[in-house]
Amino acid sequence: MFNHLKKDHTVWYDTERIWLGDSIVSQISEGIDQSDCFVLLISEDYNQSAFCQREQNVIIYRHINRRKRLLIVKINNAKISNIIEDLRYIEYSSNSRNMQPIYDEINRVCEATVTRIDEPDFDRDKLIDDILQFKSGCMELETYTYSTSGTIKDKDFILNEGVIIIKPGGTFFRPCLEEIFKRIVKKCIINRVIVFDGRAIKRMELFDKQYNTPVRIAIGDIELSGKDYDEINRIYNTVEFEKEYGAAYSNSLVVPALKLCEEENIELDELTRLWDEGRQPNKFWNGKHDGLNKIGYQKSVYPIKGRYTNQPDVRIVVNGYVPGLKKLFIDNESRVIALHISTNEKWNELRLNLIGHKSDPNSCKDGTIRKDATRGLIPLDDIQGNVVNGQRNICHMSGCLFDGMRELTVWFDMESTDTVLGKILKNKGIIPESIKIAMEKSLPDISWSITKSNNGEIDDIIFHVIDEADVLNNFIVEKEIQSALFQEIDTIVQNYLNDAKLQIDMKENPDLLEKYTIIEKRLKAFITEGLYYKILKNERYFARRVAKVFEDDNNEEILTSLFYEVANEIEKIIQRDGNTNVSSEIVAEAYKIAANDIKFISNNIYKSNVYSPMLFYSKIITELPEQAIKCAQRVKYNFVKELSSINLNVSSGNATCIRDRKEWKTFVENDLQYLVKQYQNTISESPITTLILCGGRSTRMNSTIPKHILPLGEKFLFDWVSDMILEATNKSSMIYATTGFRAELSDLVYGNKIRSIKNELAFGPGFRVATCLEALKHNDGLFIVVYTDMPYLSPTAVRNLIEHVKSGNTSKKTFGMMTSHADLGGYVRRNAQNKIERVIQGRIAPRNISDEMRRDVGLYVFYNTQEFRDALLDVSNPNVRGEYYFADVVHELYKKGWNIVDVEETKANSRCVNTSSDLLLLASDIDVSFNFDIIRDNFKKNYKMSIPEHNRDRNTLRNAIMRYNGPFYFIKFPE
């Protein structure tokens, strides 16, 4: 087939276009985008391939959205997807040698145009005659009888579909119908036509079903939100309102229209007459106290004076157009014509250019049915009434394809899965019951989001239906998620427990239960995200859910597009690696980590405070897919190790001291002499040398960016600590950044502004400090070691600690450390004489600690003597992580009889940045600031994050931050 077709066509064929080393996904995507016609050879093998199914879906969407031609060849009676089963296809048997019918059909398809019922092939007069003969009830007309061919043609295309309603109000009139149908059939195929009278509309409750959202708002079933009331308050809570209506504004004046009619016994027509006064040009949407104003999707309000049962004599009526519109539809003399249409036009463009996209006809585009009716270009029946306004606006057209699917179920009693969109959703695993719930309960959110978007294409619609406005969480897959959680989560948790070799009966160890419960809660949240990814069955749907983090950002479109590219690369890596060690929760977390870091590097600090911003940005983005997966894998590893720490007699199983570690011996033999020589020239007359530990991998920050170059306010974490040290030592300290993880990023941020000692070996901070001290062994002066995640330490406390160490003794055998009563991870244990004897890491040894113990702050002062370095090399790694903690040197020094002193730091100054929650707390300054506006502005100014304005409760916000675990930008501020 390929050899034959390439004679007359440019043909994309994988074996000819994809070379060794090429990205398969990228090359196929490029081929799809560049092609005008697709030939799908569907066999059972093709159907069994998940990769081929994704490819088929993309082709189908291109076919629908961009009108690309499609030929289906069904091989050996293979099953065809329900989305395309109605299209013309060719049967082919693998036993056949005759390919000519396929070649002929390809030529026909390449030359074909979309079939539509148009002027030469459509008896418009006959259709209008039949419509006007309608008397009562409801009647469906068979549209094929108006086609001169007498048959419905085979389908060559999947078309967008929905509903057009010709509304009552002077339209049941031959000249009017002739003009309307003349315009419609130029753009659409009319599949079905049903005519109703008002009694049938009322009996079948079609009005309430059609205008589901505005009617429920007018009844009060859908309550106004806090934002709605804020907007109403902004418009009407004025001095002018009080003067005009004799009463001050209050929320109690706001009443849904149909509820008001029922409570006050007001006729529907009468309320609408009063409402229509607000349609005067000087009042309509004027944003003032006396105006009829839109406050949200399908929500309008207008103050109406009247004699009400209770004072005052004014009500701010919600959706006052609904009573009159309902009257218009259900009046005995009303006639409504419903059309099931299909089109190859983009739906949003058709609505904009054919019907008119605004309810107010005067606001519609020139040449549309609604606008031309106001200009007299579409004649109306004077007897029925020729008024044209927001209610009597001639025609309605489904707002989007999702609305179209819903309205086909209303007016034509179709099942959702019989519609094009319904078939696609079903093919994506969305059950009909879930689609129905989404149509009933989430219609405002889905319709509004899709209607206001620019494309309205099928793939965009699907993403919105699945994910927009909490549909994902509340409706579409909630049942599946809950079922999966019920069936799978305990098994998955047990797998983690098995990996951790945790076999403790918590009932017999109640002191460990609380620790386990905290870990389990975080673990289940982690697993749940993976189940969402798994159940959605399509990475782009989950990606869209994650991409909501970019909403309301000024660069939302750019950031979202960039994120989709990164997400696509994440999928490529997983496919490349055979998906063997990548669980669904790792992929889900990698998506969130990637989105989080894209948000991070969009902040101004990475543009203004970086030595080489473009190179930094490029390196982050280029490496983000792989780094995000690695970070997510470490997150999973951390869960296993945290669970392992609960075990009794916990250990790494092969503990060794630093000096016996083979990597240490390799370092001494191969790297040490070079480092000593390299840094010997940097040793100055400075009385103090500081090592700022910057080697962490930001795993608990859920980021791929090294922690020391994450922003805290307007400075990086490293700069906070560096500035504090310079102030504490009167700028007399030589400062080194001890970098490891992605050290090159630190170079791109700082250039040559700071001194760095690099070592990529990741065996814990104790190992890192040991390599640095050996590299600087010719300097046996006073050293400070401090973690980069302690930004607020007091220079005064540091100075005090330095003096304690200096005055301790003349043999340089005094070790100083800073302690606090803050909630930190290192617990300081003292002997009976109140002497410090060791530091216990609570995260890995939770059984040996108590809340009464003081905590290790993470700043130490000592002399870099050979004896100290020897004690550090004696530090072992018996913990579950197999890491060397620098604070473990305390016990080695204690055993050797050293004098260990401490200075207490305040809790306020001992705030640490270990996790995203910690960074959020410090970024908001919520622990010391009681001014909500300052807290909110801190987030907005430095991180472009928005806190809901109407929730100003500091404690609620702080509790939400404290409970949070995950990437920085994915916190949900309390509503």
Short mmCIF file of N, CA and C in Angstrom, two decimals, residues 271-349:
data_model
loop_
_atom_site.label_atom_id
_atom_site.label_comp_id
_atom_site.label_asym_id
_atom_site.label_seq_id
_atom_site.Cartn_x
_atom_site.Cartn_y
_atom_site.Cartn_z
N LEU A 271 -43.89 40.07 37.11
CA LEU A 271 -42.51 40.21 37.56
C LEU A 271 -41.58 40.49 36.37
N THR A 272 -41.85 39.81 35.27
CA THR A 272 -41.01 40.04 34.09
C THR A 272 -41.19 41.45 33.55
N ARG A 273 -42.41 41.98 33.64
CA ARG A 273 -42.64 43.37 33.19
C ARG A 273 -41.79 44.33 34.01
N LEU A 274 -41.78 44.10 35.32
CA LEU A 274 -40.96 44.95 36.20
C LEU A 274 -39.47 44.75 35.92
N TRP A 275 -39.10 43.51 35.69
CA TRP A 275 -37.69 43.19 35.39
C TRP A 275 -37.24 43.88 34.10
N ASP A 276 -38.12 43.87 33.11
CA ASP A 276 -37.74 44.43 31.80
C ASP A 276 -37.47 45.92 31.85
N GLU A 277 -37.92 46.59 32.92
CA GLU A 277 -37.56 48.00 33.05
C GLU A 277 -36.05 48.16 33.19
N GLY A 278 -35.41 47.12 33.72
CA GLY A 278 -33.96 47.15 33.85
C GLY A 278 -33.22 46.97 32.54
N ARG A 279 -33.95 46.63 31.47
CA ARG A 279 -33.32 46.46 30.17
C ARG A 279 -33.15 47.79 29.43
N GLN A 280 -33.64 48.87 30.01
CA GLN A 280 -33.44 50.17 29.40
C GLN A 280 -31.94 50.43 29.27
N PRO A 281 -31.53 51.07 28.18
CA PRO A 281 -30.09 51.25 27.92
C PRO A 281 -29.33 51.90 29.08
N ASN A 282 -29.98 52.81 29.81
CA ASN A 282 -29.27 53.49 30.89
C ASN A 282 -29.17 52.64 32.17
N LYS A 283 -29.86 51.49 32.18
CA LYS A 283 -29.84 50.62 33.37
C LYS A 283 -29.20 49.26 33.11
N PHE A 284 -29.24 48.80 31.87
CA PHE A 284 -28.82 47.44 31.55
C PHE A 284 -27.30 47.30 31.70
N TRP A 285 -26.90 46.46 32.68
CA TRP A 285 -25.48 46.18 32.94
C TRP A 285 -24.69 47.46 33.16
N ASN A 286 -25.27 48.37 33.93
CA ASN A 286 -24.59 49.65 34.14
C ASN A 286 -23.65 49.65 35.34
N GLY A 287 -23.66 48.54 36.13
CA GLY A 287 -22.77 48.45 37.27
C GLY A 287 -23.12 49.41 38.39
N LYS A 288 -24.35 49.94 38.37
CA LYS A 288 -24.75 50.93 39.37
C LYS A 288 -25.91 50.42 40.23
N HIS A 289 -26.27 51.25 41.22
CA HIS A 289 -27.25 50.85 42.23
C HIS A 289 -28.64 50.60 41.66
N ASP A 290 -28.98 51.20 40.50
CA ASP A 290 -30.32 51.07 39.94
C ASP A 290 -30.35 50.19 38.71
N GLY A 291 -29.25 49.45 38.47
CA GLY A 291 -29.13 48.71 37.22
C GLY A 291 -29.45 47.24 37.31
N LEU A 292 -29.68 46.65 36.13
CA LEU A 292 -29.81 45.22 35.98
C LEU A 292 -28.42 44.70 35.63
N ASN A 293 -27.82 43.96 36.56
CA ASN A 293 -26.40 43.64 36.42
C ASN A 293 -26.14 42.14 36.48
N LYS A 294 -25.22 41.70 35.64
CA LYS A 294 -24.79 40.31 35.63
C LYS A 294 -23.72 40.14 36.71
N ILE A 295 -23.86 39.10 37.55
CA ILE A 295 -22.90 38.89 38.64
C ILE A 295 -22.13 37.59 38.48
N GLY A 296 -22.47 36.79 37.46
CA GLY A 296 -21.79 35.51 37.26
C GLY A 296 -22.46 34.74 36.16
N TYR A 297 -22.02 33.50 35.96
CA TYR A 297 -22.58 32.69 34.89
C TYR A 297 -24.07 32.44 35.13
N GLN A 298 -24.91 32.95 34.19
CA GLN A 298 -26.36 32.78 34.25
C GLN A 298 -26.96 33.33 35.55
N LYS A 299 -26.34 34.38 36.09
CA LYS A 299 -26.84 35.03 37.31
C LYS A 299 -26.91 36.53 37.08
N SER A 300 -28.12 37.08 37.17
CA SER A 300 -28.31 38.52 37.05
C SER A 300 -29.20 38.99 38.20
N VAL A 301 -29.06 40.27 38.57
CA VAL A 301 -29.87 40.82 39.66
C VAL A 301 -30.37 42.21 39.26
N TYR A 302 -31.54 42.58 39.86
CA TYR A 302 -32.11 43.90 39.58
C TYR A 302 -33.02 44.27 40.75
N PRO A 303 -32.88 45.50 41.30
CA PRO A 303 -33.75 45.92 42.41
C PRO A 303 -35.14 46.31 41.89
N ILE A 304 -36.18 45.72 42.47
CA ILE A 304 -37.56 45.97 42.04
C ILE A 304 -38.37 46.47 43.23
N LYS A 305 -39.00 47.64 43.04
CA LYS A 305 -39.88 48.19 44.06
C LYS A 305 -41.23 47.48 44.02
N GLY A 306 -41.88 47.38 45.17
CA GLY A 306 -43.20 46.77 45.23
C GLY A 306 -43.75 46.80 46.63
N ARG A 307 -45.02 46.40 46.77
CA ARG A 307 -45.64 46.30 48.08
C ARG A 307 -45.46 44.87 48.56
N TYR A 308 -44.43 44.65 49.34
CA TYR A 308 -44.12 43.30 49.81
C TYR A 308 -44.69 43.08 51.20
N THR A 309 -44.82 41.81 51.57
CA THR A 309 -45.40 41.46 52.86
C THR A 309 -44.63 42.09 54.01
N ASN A 310 -43.32 42.06 53.90
CA ASN A 310 -42.46 42.64 54.93
C ASN A 310 -41.68 43.82 54.37
N GLN A 311 -41.49 44.82 55.19
CA GLN A 311 -40.70 45.98 54.80
C GLN A 311 -39.23 45.56 54.64
N PRO A 312 -38.44 46.29 53.83
CA PRO A 312 -38.80 47.47 53.04
C PRO A 312 -39.45 47.09 51.71
N ASP A 313 -39.83 48.08 50.94
CA ASP A 313 -40.55 47.86 49.68
C ASP A 313 -39.59 47.75 48.50
N VAL A 314 -38.55 46.98 48.66
CA VAL A 314 -37.62 46.72 47.56
C VAL A 314 -37.01 45.34 47.77
N ARG A 315 -36.81 44.64 46.66
CA ARG A 315 -36.11 43.37 46.68
C ARG A 315 -35.10 43.37 45.52
N ILE A 316 -33.93 42.83 45.80
CA ILE A 316 -32.95 42.65 44.73
C ILE A 316 -33.19 41.26 44.16
N VAL A 317 -33.84 41.21 43.01
CA VAL A 317 -34.36 39.96 42.45
C VAL A 317 -33.26 39.27 41.63
N VAL A 318 -33.13 37.96 41.86
CA VAL A 318 -32.14 37.16 41.15
C VAL A 318 -32.82 36.42 40.00
N ASN A 319 -32.29 36.60 38.80
CA ASN A 319 -32.79 35.93 37.60
C ASN A 319 -34.26 36.21 37.37
N GLY A 320 -34.60 37.49 37.39
CA GLY A 320 -35.99 37.89 37.18
C GLY A 320 -36.48 37.68 35.76
N TYR A 321 -35.57 37.34 34.85
CA TYR A 321 -36.00 37.04 33.47
C TYR A 321 -36.61 35.65 33.37
N VAL A 322 -36.33 34.77 34.33
CA VAL A 322 -36.79 33.38 34.23
C VAL A 322 -38.31 33.27 34.23
N PRO A 323 -39.05 33.96 35.13
CA PRO A 323 -40.52 33.81 35.11
C PRO A 323 -41.12 34.14 33.75
N GLY A 324 -40.69 35.27 33.15
CA GLY A 324 -41.25 35.66 31.86
C GLY A 324 -40.83 34.72 30.74
N LEU A 325 -39.57 34.25 30.81
CA LEU A 325 -39.10 33.31 29.79
C LEU A 325 -39.88 32.00 29.89
N LYS A 326 -40.14 31.58 31.11
CA LYS A 326 -40.91 30.36 31.30
C LYS A 326 -42.33 30.54 30.75
N LYS A 327 -42.91 31.68 31.03
CA LYS A 327 -44.25 31.98 30.51
C LYS A 327 -44.26 31.95 28.99
N LEU A 328 -43.19 32.49 28.40
CA LEU A 328 -43.08 32.52 26.94
C LEU A 328 -43.11 31.11 26.37
N PHE A 329 -42.45 30.16 27.05
CA PHE A 329 -42.35 28.80 26.54
C PHE A 329 -43.61 27.97 26.81
N ILE A 330 -44.24 28.17 27.97
CA ILE A 330 -45.33 27.26 28.36
C ILE A 330 -46.72 27.81 28.06
N ASP A 331 -46.79 29.01 27.46
CA ASP A 331 -48.09 29.56 27.09
C ASP A 331 -48.79 28.62 26.11
N ASN A 332 -50.11 28.52 26.23
CA ASN A 332 -50.87 27.58 25.40
C ASN A 332 -50.63 27.80 23.90
N GLU A 333 -50.43 29.05 23.49
CA GLU A 333 -50.28 29.37 22.07
C GLU A 333 -48.84 29.30 21.58
N SER A 334 -47.92 29.00 22.48
CA SER A 334 -46.51 28.99 22.10
C SER A 334 -46.18 27.80 21.21
N ARG A 335 -45.21 28.01 20.31
CA ARG A 335 -44.69 26.96 19.45
C ARG A 335 -43.16 27.00 19.54
N VAL A 336 -42.59 25.85 19.80
CA VAL A 336 -41.13 25.73 19.92
C VAL A 336 -40.66 24.68 18.92
N ILE A 337 -39.62 25.03 18.14
CA ILE A 337 -39.08 24.11 17.14
C ILE A 337 -37.66 23.73 17.57
N ALA A 338 -37.46 22.41 17.79
CA ALA A 338 -36.14 21.93 18.21
C ALA A 338 -35.45 21.24 17.04
N LEU A 339 -34.21 21.62 16.77
CA LEU A 339 -33.43 21.06 15.68
C LEU A 339 -32.20 20.34 16.23
N HIS A 340 -32.02 19.10 15.85
CA HIS A 340 -30.78 18.37 16.13
C HIS A 340 -29.87 18.60 14.94
N ILE A 341 -28.79 19.34 15.15
CA ILE A 341 -27.93 19.72 14.03
C ILE A 341 -26.55 19.10 14.18
N SER A 342 -25.87 18.93 13.04
CA SER A 342 -24.47 18.55 13.00
C SER A 342 -23.74 19.54 12.10
N THR A 343 -22.46 19.72 12.34
CA THR A 343 -21.72 20.71 11.56
C THR A 343 -20.24 20.38 11.57
N ASN A 344 -19.56 20.80 10.52
CA ASN A 344 -18.10 20.67 10.50
C ASN A 344 -17.43 21.97 10.94
N GLU A 345 -18.22 22.95 11.36
CA GLU A 345 -17.68 24.21 11.86
C GLU A 345 -17.25 24.04 13.32
N LYS A 346 -16.29 24.85 13.74
CA LYS A 346 -16.00 24.91 15.17
C LYS A 346 -17.21 25.49 15.88
N TRP A 347 -17.61 24.86 16.98
CA TRP A 347 -18.88 25.21 17.61
C TRP A 347 -18.92 26.66 18.08
N ASN A 348 -17.87 27.10 18.72
CA ASN A 348 -17.85 28.48 19.22
C ASN A 348 -17.98 29.48 18.09
N GLU A 349 -17.31 29.19 16.97
CA GLU A 349 -17.37 30.11 15.83
C GLU A 349 -18.75 30.12 15.20
#
